[in-house]
CSV table of C-alpha atoms in Angstrom, one decimal:
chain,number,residue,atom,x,y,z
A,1,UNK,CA,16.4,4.0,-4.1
A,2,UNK,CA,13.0,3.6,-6.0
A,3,UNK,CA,10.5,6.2,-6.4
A,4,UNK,CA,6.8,7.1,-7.8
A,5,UNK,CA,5.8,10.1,-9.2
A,6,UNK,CA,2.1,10.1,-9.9
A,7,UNK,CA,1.3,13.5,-12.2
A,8,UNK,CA,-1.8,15.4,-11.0
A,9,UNK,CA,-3.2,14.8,-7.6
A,10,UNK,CA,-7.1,15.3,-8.7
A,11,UNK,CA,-8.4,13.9,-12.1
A,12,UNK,CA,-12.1,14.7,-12.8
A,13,UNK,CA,-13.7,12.7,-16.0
A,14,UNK,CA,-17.0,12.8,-17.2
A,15,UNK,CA,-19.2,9.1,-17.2
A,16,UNK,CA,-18.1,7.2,-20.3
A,17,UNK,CA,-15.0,9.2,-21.0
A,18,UNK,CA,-11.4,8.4,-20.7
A,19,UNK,CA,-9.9,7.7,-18.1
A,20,UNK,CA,-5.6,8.3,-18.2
A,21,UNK,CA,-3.9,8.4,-14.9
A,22,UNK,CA,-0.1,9.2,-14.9
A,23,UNK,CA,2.9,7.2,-13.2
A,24,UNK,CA,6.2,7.4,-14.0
A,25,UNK,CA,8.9,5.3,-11.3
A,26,UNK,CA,12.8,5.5,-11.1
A,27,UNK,CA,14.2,2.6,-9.8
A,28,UNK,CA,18.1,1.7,-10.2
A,29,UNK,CA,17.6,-2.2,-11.2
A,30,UNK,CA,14.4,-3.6,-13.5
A,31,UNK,CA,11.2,-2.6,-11.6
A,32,UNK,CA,7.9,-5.1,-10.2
A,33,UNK,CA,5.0,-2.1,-11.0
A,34,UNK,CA,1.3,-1.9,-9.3
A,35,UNK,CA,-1.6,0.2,-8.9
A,36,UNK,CA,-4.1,0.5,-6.2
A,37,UNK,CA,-7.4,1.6,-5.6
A,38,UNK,CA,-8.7,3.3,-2.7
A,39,UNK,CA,-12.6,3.3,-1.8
A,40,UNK,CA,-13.4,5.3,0.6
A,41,UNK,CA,-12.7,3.9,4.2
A,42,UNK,CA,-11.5,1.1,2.9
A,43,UNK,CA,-8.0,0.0,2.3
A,44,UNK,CA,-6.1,-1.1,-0.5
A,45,UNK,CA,-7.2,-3.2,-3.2
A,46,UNK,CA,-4.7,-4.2,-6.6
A,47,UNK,CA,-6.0,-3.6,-9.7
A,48,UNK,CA,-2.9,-4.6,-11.6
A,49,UNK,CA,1.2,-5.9,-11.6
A,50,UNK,CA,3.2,-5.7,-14.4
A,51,UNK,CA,6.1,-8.5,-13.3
A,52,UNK,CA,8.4,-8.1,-16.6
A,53,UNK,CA,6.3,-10.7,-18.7
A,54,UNK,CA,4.2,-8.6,-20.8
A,55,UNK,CA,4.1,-5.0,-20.9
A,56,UNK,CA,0.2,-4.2,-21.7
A,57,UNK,CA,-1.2,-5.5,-18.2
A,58,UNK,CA,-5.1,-5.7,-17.9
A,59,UNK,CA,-6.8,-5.6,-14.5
A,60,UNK,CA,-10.0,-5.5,-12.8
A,61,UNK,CA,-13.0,-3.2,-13.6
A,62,UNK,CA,-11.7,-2.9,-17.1
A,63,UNK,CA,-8.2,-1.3,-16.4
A,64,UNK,CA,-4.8,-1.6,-18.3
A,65,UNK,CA,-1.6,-0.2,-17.9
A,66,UNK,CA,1.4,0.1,-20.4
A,67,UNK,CA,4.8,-0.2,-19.0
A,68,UNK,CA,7.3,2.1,-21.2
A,69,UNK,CA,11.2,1.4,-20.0
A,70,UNK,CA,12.0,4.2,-22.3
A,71,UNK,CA,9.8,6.5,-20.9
A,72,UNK,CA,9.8,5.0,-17.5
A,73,UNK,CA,6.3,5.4,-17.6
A,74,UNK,CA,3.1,2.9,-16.4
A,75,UNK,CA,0.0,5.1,-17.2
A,76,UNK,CA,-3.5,4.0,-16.0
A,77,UNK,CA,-6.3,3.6,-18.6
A,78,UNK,CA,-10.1,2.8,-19.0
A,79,UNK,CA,-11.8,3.4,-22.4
A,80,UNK,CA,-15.1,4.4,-20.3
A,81,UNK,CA,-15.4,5.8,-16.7
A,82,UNK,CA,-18.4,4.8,-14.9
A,83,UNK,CA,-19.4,6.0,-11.6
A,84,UNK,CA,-17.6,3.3,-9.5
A,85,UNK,CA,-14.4,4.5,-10.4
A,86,UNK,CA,-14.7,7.5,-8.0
A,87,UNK,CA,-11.6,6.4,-5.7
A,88,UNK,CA,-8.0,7.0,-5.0
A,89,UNK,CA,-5.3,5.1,-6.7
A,90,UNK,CA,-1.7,4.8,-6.0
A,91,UNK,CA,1.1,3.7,-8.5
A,92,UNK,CA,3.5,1.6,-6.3
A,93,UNK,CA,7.2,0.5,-7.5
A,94,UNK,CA,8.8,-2.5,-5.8
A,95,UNK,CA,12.4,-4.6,-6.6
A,96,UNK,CA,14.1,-7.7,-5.9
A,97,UNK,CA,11.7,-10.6,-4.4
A,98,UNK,CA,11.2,-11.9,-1.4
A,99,UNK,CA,10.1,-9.3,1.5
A,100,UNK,CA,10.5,-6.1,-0.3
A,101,UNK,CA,8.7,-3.2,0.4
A,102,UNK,CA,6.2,-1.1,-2.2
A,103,UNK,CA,7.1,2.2,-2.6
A,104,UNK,CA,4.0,4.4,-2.9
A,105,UNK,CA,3.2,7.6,-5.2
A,106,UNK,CA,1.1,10.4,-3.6
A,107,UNK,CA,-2.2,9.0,-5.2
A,108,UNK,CA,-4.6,10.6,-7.6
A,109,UNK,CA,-7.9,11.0,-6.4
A,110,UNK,CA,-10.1,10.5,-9.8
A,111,UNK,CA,-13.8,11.9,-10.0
A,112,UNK,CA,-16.3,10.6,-12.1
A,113,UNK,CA,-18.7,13.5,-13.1
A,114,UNK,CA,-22.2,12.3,-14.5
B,1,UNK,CA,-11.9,-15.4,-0.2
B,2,UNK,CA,-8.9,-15.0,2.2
B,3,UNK,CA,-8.5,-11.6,3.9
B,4,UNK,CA,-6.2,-9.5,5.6
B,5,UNK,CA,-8.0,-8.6,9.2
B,6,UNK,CA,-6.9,-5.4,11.2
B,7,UNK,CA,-8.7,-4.3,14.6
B,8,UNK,CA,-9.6,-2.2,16.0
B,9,UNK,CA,-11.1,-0.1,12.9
B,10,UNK,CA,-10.4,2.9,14.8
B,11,UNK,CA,-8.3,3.9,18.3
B,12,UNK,CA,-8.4,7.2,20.4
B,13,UNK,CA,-5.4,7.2,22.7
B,14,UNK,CA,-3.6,9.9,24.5
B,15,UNK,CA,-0.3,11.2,23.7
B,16,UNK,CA,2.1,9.0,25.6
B,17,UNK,CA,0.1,6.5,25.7
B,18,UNK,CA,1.0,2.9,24.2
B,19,UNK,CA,-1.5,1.5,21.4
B,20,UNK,CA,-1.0,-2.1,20.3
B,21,UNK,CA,-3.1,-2.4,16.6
B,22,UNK,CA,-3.3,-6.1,15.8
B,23,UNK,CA,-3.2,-8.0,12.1
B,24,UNK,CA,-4.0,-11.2,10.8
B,25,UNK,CA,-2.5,-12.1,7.7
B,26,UNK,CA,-3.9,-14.6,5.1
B,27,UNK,CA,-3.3,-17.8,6.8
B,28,UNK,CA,-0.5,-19.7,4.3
B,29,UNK,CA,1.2,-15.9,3.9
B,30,UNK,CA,5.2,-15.5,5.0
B,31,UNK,CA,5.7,-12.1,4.2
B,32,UNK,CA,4.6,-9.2,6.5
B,33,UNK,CA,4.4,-5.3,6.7
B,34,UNK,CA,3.0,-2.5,8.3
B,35,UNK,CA,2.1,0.8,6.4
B,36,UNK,CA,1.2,4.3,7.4
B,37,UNK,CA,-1.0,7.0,5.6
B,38,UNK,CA,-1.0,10.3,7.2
B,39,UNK,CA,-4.5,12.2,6.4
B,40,UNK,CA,-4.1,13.7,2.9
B,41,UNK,CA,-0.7,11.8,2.2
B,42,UNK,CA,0.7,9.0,0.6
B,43,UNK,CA,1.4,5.4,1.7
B,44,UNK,CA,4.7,5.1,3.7
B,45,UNK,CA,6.0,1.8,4.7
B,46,UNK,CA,7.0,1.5,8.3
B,47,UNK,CA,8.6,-2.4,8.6
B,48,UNK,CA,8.6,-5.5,7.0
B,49,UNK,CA,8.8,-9.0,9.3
B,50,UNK,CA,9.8,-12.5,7.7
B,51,UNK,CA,10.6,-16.0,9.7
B,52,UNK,CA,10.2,-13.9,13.0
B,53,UNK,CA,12.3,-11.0,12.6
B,54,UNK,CA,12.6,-7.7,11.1
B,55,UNK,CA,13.9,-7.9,7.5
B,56,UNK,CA,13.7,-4.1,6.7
B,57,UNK,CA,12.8,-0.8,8.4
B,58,UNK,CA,11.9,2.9,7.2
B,59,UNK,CA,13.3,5.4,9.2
B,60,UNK,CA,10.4,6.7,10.5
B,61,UNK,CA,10.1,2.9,12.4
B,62,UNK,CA,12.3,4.2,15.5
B,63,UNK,CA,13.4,3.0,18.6
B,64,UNK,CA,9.1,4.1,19.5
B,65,UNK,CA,8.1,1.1,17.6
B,66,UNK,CA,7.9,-2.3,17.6
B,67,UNK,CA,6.3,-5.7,15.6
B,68,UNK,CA,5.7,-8.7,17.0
B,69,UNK,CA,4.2,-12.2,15.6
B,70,UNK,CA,3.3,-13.8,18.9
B,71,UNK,CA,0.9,-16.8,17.9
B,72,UNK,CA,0.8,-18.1,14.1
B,73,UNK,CA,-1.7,-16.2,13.2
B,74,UNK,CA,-1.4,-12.0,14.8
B,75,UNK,CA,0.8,-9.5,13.9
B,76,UNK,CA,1.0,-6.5,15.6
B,77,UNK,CA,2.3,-3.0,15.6
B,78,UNK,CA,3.0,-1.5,19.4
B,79,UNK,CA,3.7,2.0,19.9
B,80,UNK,CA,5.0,2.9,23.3
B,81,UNK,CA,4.3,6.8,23.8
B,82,UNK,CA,2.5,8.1,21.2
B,83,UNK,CA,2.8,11.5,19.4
B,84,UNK,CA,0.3,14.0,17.9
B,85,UNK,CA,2.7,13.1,14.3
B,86,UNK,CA,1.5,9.5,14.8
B,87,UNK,CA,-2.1,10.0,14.0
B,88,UNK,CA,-2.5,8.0,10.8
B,89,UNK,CA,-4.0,5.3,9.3
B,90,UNK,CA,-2.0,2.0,9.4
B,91,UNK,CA,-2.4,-0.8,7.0
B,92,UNK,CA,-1.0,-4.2,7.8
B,93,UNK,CA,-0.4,-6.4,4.3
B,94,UNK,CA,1.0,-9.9,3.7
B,95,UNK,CA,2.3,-11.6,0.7
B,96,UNK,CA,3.0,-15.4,0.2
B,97,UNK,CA,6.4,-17.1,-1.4
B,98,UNK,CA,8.7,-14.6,-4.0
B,99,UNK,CA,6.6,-16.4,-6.6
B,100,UNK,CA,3.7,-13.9,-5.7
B,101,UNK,CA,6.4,-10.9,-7.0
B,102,UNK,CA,5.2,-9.6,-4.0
B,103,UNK,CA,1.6,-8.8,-4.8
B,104,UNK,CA,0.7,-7.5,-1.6
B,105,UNK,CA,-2.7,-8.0,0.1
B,106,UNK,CA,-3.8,-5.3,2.7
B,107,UNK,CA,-6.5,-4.8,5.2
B,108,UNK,CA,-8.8,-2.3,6.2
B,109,UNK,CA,-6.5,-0.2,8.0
B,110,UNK,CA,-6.8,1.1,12.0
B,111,UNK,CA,-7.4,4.5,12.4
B,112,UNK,CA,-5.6,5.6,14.8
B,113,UNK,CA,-5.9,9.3,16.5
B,114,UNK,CA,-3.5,10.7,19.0
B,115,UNK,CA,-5.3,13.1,20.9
Protein backbone atom coordinates (compact mmCIF):
# COMPACT_ATOMS: atom_id res chain seq x y z
CA UNK A 1 0.00 0.00 0.00
CA UNK A 2 1.20 3.64 -0.70
CA UNK A 3 1.32 6.32 1.68
CA UNK A 4 2.16 10.27 2.31
CA UNK A 5 3.49 11.64 5.07
CA UNK A 6 3.52 15.47 4.81
CA UNK A 7 5.90 16.87 7.94
CA UNK A 8 4.29 19.91 9.77
CA UNK A 9 0.63 20.63 9.36
CA UNK A 10 1.13 24.62 9.54
CA UNK A 11 4.12 26.40 7.82
CA UNK A 12 4.17 30.22 8.29
CA UNK A 13 6.95 32.21 5.91
CA UNK A 14 7.53 35.63 5.76
CA UNK A 15 6.85 37.57 1.96
CA UNK A 16 10.00 36.88 -0.15
CA UNK A 17 11.33 34.08 2.00
CA UNK A 18 11.67 30.41 1.44
CA UNK A 19 9.27 28.45 1.06
CA UNK A 20 10.22 24.34 1.85
CA UNK A 21 7.27 22.07 2.39
CA UNK A 22 7.99 18.42 3.36
CA UNK A 23 6.77 14.99 1.74
CA UNK A 24 8.10 11.92 2.02
CA UNK A 25 5.75 8.69 0.36
CA UNK A 26 6.29 4.78 0.81
CA UNK A 27 5.13 2.96 -1.87
CA UNK A 28 6.10 -0.85 -2.56
CA UNK A 29 6.71 -0.42 -6.59
CA UNK A 30 8.37 3.00 -8.41
CA UNK A 31 6.00 5.84 -7.44
CA UNK A 32 3.90 8.69 -9.96
CA UNK A 33 4.37 11.88 -7.23
CA UNK A 34 2.03 15.23 -7.11
CA UNK A 35 1.22 18.16 -5.24
CA UNK A 36 -1.83 20.17 -4.84
CA UNK A 37 -2.90 23.42 -3.87
CA UNK A 38 -5.92 24.31 -2.03
CA UNK A 39 -7.44 27.97 -2.28
CA UNK A 40 -9.81 28.53 -0.07
CA UNK A 41 -13.36 27.06 -1.20
CA UNK A 42 -12.00 25.96 -3.97
CA UNK A 43 -10.88 22.54 -4.96
CA UNK A 44 -7.85 21.05 -6.11
CA UNK A 45 -5.59 22.48 -8.50
CA UNK A 46 -1.82 20.49 -9.58
CA UNK A 47 0.98 22.33 -9.28
CA UNK A 48 3.32 19.54 -10.26
CA UNK A 49 3.98 15.44 -11.35
CA UNK A 50 7.14 13.94 -11.16
CA UNK A 51 6.34 10.70 -13.71
CA UNK A 52 9.99 9.05 -13.44
CA UNK A 53 11.52 11.27 -16.34
CA UNK A 54 13.34 13.90 -14.57
CA UNK A 55 13.67 14.27 -10.93
CA UNK A 56 13.82 18.25 -10.45
CA UNK A 57 10.12 19.02 -11.55
CA UNK A 58 9.12 22.73 -12.03
CA UNK A 59 5.45 23.85 -11.70
CA UNK A 60 3.24 26.69 -11.68
CA UNK A 61 3.61 29.91 -9.60
CA UNK A 62 7.32 29.25 -9.52
CA UNK A 63 7.37 25.88 -7.67
CA UNK A 64 9.77 22.85 -7.91
CA UNK A 65 10.11 19.70 -6.32
CA UNK A 66 13.05 17.16 -6.01
CA UNK A 67 12.24 13.56 -5.98
CA UNK A 68 15.01 11.71 -3.75
CA UNK A 69 14.53 7.59 -4.05
CA UNK A 70 17.09 7.38 -1.46
CA UNK A 71 15.43 9.51 0.87
CA UNK A 72 12.00 8.77 -0.42
CA UNK A 73 11.56 12.30 -0.20
CA UNK A 74 9.59 15.02 -2.79
CA UNK A 75 9.98 18.39 -0.89
CA UNK A 76 8.17 21.58 -2.10
CA UNK A 77 10.14 24.74 -2.85
CA UNK A 78 9.89 28.46 -3.95
CA UNK A 79 12.94 30.80 -3.73
CA UNK A 80 10.38 33.73 -2.68
CA UNK A 81 6.87 33.50 -1.04
CA UNK A 82 4.45 36.01 -2.11
CA UNK A 83 1.18 36.62 -0.73
CA UNK A 84 -0.75 34.27 -3.12
CA UNK A 85 0.71 31.33 -1.86
CA UNK A 86 -1.44 31.48 1.32
CA UNK A 87 -3.22 27.95 0.64
CA UNK A 88 -3.30 24.33 1.52
CA UNK A 89 -1.22 21.76 -0.41
CA UNK A 90 -1.31 18.15 -0.44
CA UNK A 91 1.57 15.67 -1.55
CA UNK A 92 -0.29 12.86 -3.27
CA UNK A 93 1.40 9.30 -4.26
CA UNK A 94 -0.19 7.26 -7.00
CA UNK A 95 1.12 3.72 -8.90
CA UNK A 96 0.52 1.70 -11.91
CA UNK A 97 -1.56 3.54 -14.83
CA UNK A 98 -4.68 3.39 -15.87
CA UNK A 99 -7.49 4.21 -13.18
CA UNK A 100 -5.52 4.38 -10.10
CA UNK A 101 -6.27 6.27 -7.26
CA UNK A 102 -4.02 9.26 -5.49
CA UNK A 103 -3.28 8.70 -2.18
CA UNK A 104 -3.39 11.96 -0.26
CA UNK A 105 -1.10 13.38 2.70
CA UNK A 106 -2.78 15.39 5.53
CA UNK A 107 -1.91 18.78 3.83
CA UNK A 108 0.11 21.69 5.04
CA UNK A 109 -1.57 24.79 5.34
CA UNK A 110 1.27 27.43 4.49
CA UNK A 111 0.95 31.21 5.62
CA UNK A 112 2.48 33.94 3.99
CA UNK A 113 3.28 36.68 6.65
CA UNK A 114 3.90 40.30 5.16
CA UNK B 1 -10.15 25.64 -20.67
CA UNK B 2 -11.89 22.33 -19.92
CA UNK B 3 -13.27 21.87 -16.41
CA UNK B 4 -14.41 19.53 -14.03
CA UNK B 5 -18.25 20.68 -12.94
CA UNK B 6 -19.81 19.54 -9.54
CA UNK B 7 -23.38 20.78 -8.25
CA UNK B 8 -24.81 21.61 -6.10
CA UNK B 9 -21.87 23.77 -4.34
CA UNK B 10 -23.44 22.93 -1.24
CA UNK B 11 -26.41 20.41 0.20
CA UNK B 12 -28.26 20.35 3.59
CA UNK B 13 -30.02 16.98 4.01
CA UNK B 14 -31.26 15.10 6.95
CA UNK B 15 -29.82 12.15 8.37
CA UNK B 16 -31.43 9.29 6.47
CA UNK B 17 -32.02 11.09 3.80
CA UNK B 18 -30.67 10.17 0.16
CA UNK B 19 -28.40 12.94 -1.57
CA UNK B 20 -27.45 12.40 -5.16
CA UNK B 21 -24.24 15.11 -5.94
CA UNK B 22 -23.68 15.19 -9.63
CA UNK B 23 -20.15 15.53 -11.82
CA UNK B 24 -19.31 16.30 -15.17
CA UNK B 25 -16.04 15.30 -16.18
CA UNK B 26 -13.87 16.94 -18.99
CA UNK B 27 -15.65 15.86 -22.00
CA UNK B 28 -12.88 13.40 -23.96
CA UNK B 29 -11.85 12.05 -20.09
CA UNK B 30 -12.21 8.02 -19.35
CA UNK B 31 -11.17 7.84 -15.98
CA UNK B 32 -13.43 8.80 -13.01
CA UNK B 33 -13.32 9.19 -9.13
CA UNK B 34 -14.98 10.49 -6.30
CA UNK B 35 -13.04 11.94 -3.22
CA UNK B 36 -13.98 12.96 0.30
CA UNK B 37 -12.44 15.56 2.71
CA UNK B 38 -13.76 15.56 6.12
CA UNK B 39 -13.52 19.30 7.72
CA UNK B 40 -9.84 19.60 9.04
CA UNK B 41 -8.75 16.20 7.28
CA UNK B 42 -7.12 14.89 4.47
CA UNK B 43 -8.34 13.81 1.02
CA UNK B 44 -9.69 10.23 1.05
CA UNK B 45 -10.65 8.50 -2.06
CA UNK B 46 -14.03 6.90 -2.06
CA UNK B 47 -14.34 4.99 -5.84
CA UNK B 48 -12.95 5.06 -9.03
CA UNK B 49 -15.35 4.20 -12.30
CA UNK B 50 -13.83 3.20 -15.87
CA UNK B 51 -15.89 1.87 -19.13
CA UNK B 52 -19.07 1.78 -16.86
CA UNK B 53 -18.12 0.03 -13.83
CA UNK B 54 -16.42 0.26 -10.63
CA UNK B 55 -12.63 -0.46 -11.09
CA UNK B 56 -11.62 0.17 -7.29
CA UNK B 57 -13.23 1.05 -3.98
CA UNK B 58 -11.99 2.32 -0.44
CA UNK B 59 -13.59 0.86 2.32
CA UNK B 60 -15.30 3.56 3.48
CA UNK B 61 -17.46 3.20 -0.19
CA UNK B 62 -20.00 0.59 1.53
CA UNK B 63 -22.94 -1.05 0.67
CA UNK B 64 -24.50 3.08 1.50
CA UNK B 65 -22.99 4.13 -1.68
CA UNK B 66 -23.28 4.11 -5.04
CA UNK B 67 -21.79 5.78 -8.70
CA UNK B 68 -23.44 5.93 -11.59
CA UNK B 69 -22.65 7.41 -15.29
CA UNK B 70 -26.10 7.61 -16.68
CA UNK B 71 -25.72 9.87 -19.84
CA UNK B 72 -22.10 10.59 -21.45
CA UNK B 73 -21.52 13.27 -19.78
CA UNK B 74 -22.78 12.99 -15.46
CA UNK B 75 -21.35 11.19 -12.92
CA UNK B 76 -22.83 10.92 -9.80
CA UNK B 77 -22.32 9.89 -6.28
CA UNK B 78 -25.81 8.73 -4.41
CA UNK B 79 -25.98 8.19 -0.81
CA UNK B 80 -29.00 6.35 0.43
CA UNK B 81 -29.43 7.21 4.28
CA UNK B 82 -27.05 9.53 5.23
CA UNK B 83 -25.03 9.88 8.49
CA UNK B 84 -23.85 12.71 10.68
CA UNK B 85 -19.94 10.96 9.73
CA UNK B 86 -20.85 11.80 6.06
CA UNK B 87 -20.66 15.44 6.28
CA UNK B 88 -17.79 16.26 4.04
CA UNK B 89 -16.72 17.83 1.10
CA UNK B 90 -16.69 15.60 -2.05
CA UNK B 91 -14.54 16.21 -4.98
CA UNK B 92 -15.31 14.43 -8.30
CA UNK B 93 -11.97 14.22 -10.62
CA UNK B 94 -11.36 12.68 -14.13
CA UNK B 95 -8.22 11.86 -15.96
CA UNK B 96 -7.87 10.93 -19.76
CA UNK B 97 -5.83 7.82 -21.30
CA UNK B 98 -2.73 6.14 -18.94
CA UNK B 99 -0.67 8.49 -20.99
CA UNK B 100 -1.84 11.36 -18.70
CA UNK B 101 0.05 9.20 -15.56
CA UNK B 102 -2.98 9.99 -14.12
CA UNK B 103 -2.84 13.70 -13.66
CA UNK B 104 -5.96 14.09 -12.15
CA UNK B 105 -8.32 17.14 -12.70
CA UNK B 106 -10.92 17.95 -9.88
CA UNK B 107 -13.83 20.25 -9.37
CA UNK B 108 -14.99 22.51 -6.98
CA UNK B 109 -16.19 20.08 -4.63
CA UNK B 110 -20.09 19.77 -2.96
CA UNK B 111 -20.39 20.58 0.39
CA UNK B 112 -22.34 18.42 1.79
CA UNK B 113 -23.84 18.68 5.60
CA UNK B 114 -25.85 16.06 7.25
CA UNK B 115 -27.79 17.67 9.74
Amino acid sequence: AQSVTQLGSHVSVSEGALVLLRCNYSSSVPPYLFWYVQYPNQGLQLLLKYTSAATLVKGINGFEAEFKKSETSFHLTKPSAHMSDAAEYFCAVSVRQGAQKLVFGQGTRLTINP
Amino acid sequence: EPEVTQTPSHQVTQMGQEVILRCVPISNHLYFYWYRQILGQKVEFLVSFYNNEISEKSEIFDDQFSVERPDGSNFTLKIRSTKLEDSAMYFCASTGTSGNYNEQFFGPGTRLTVL
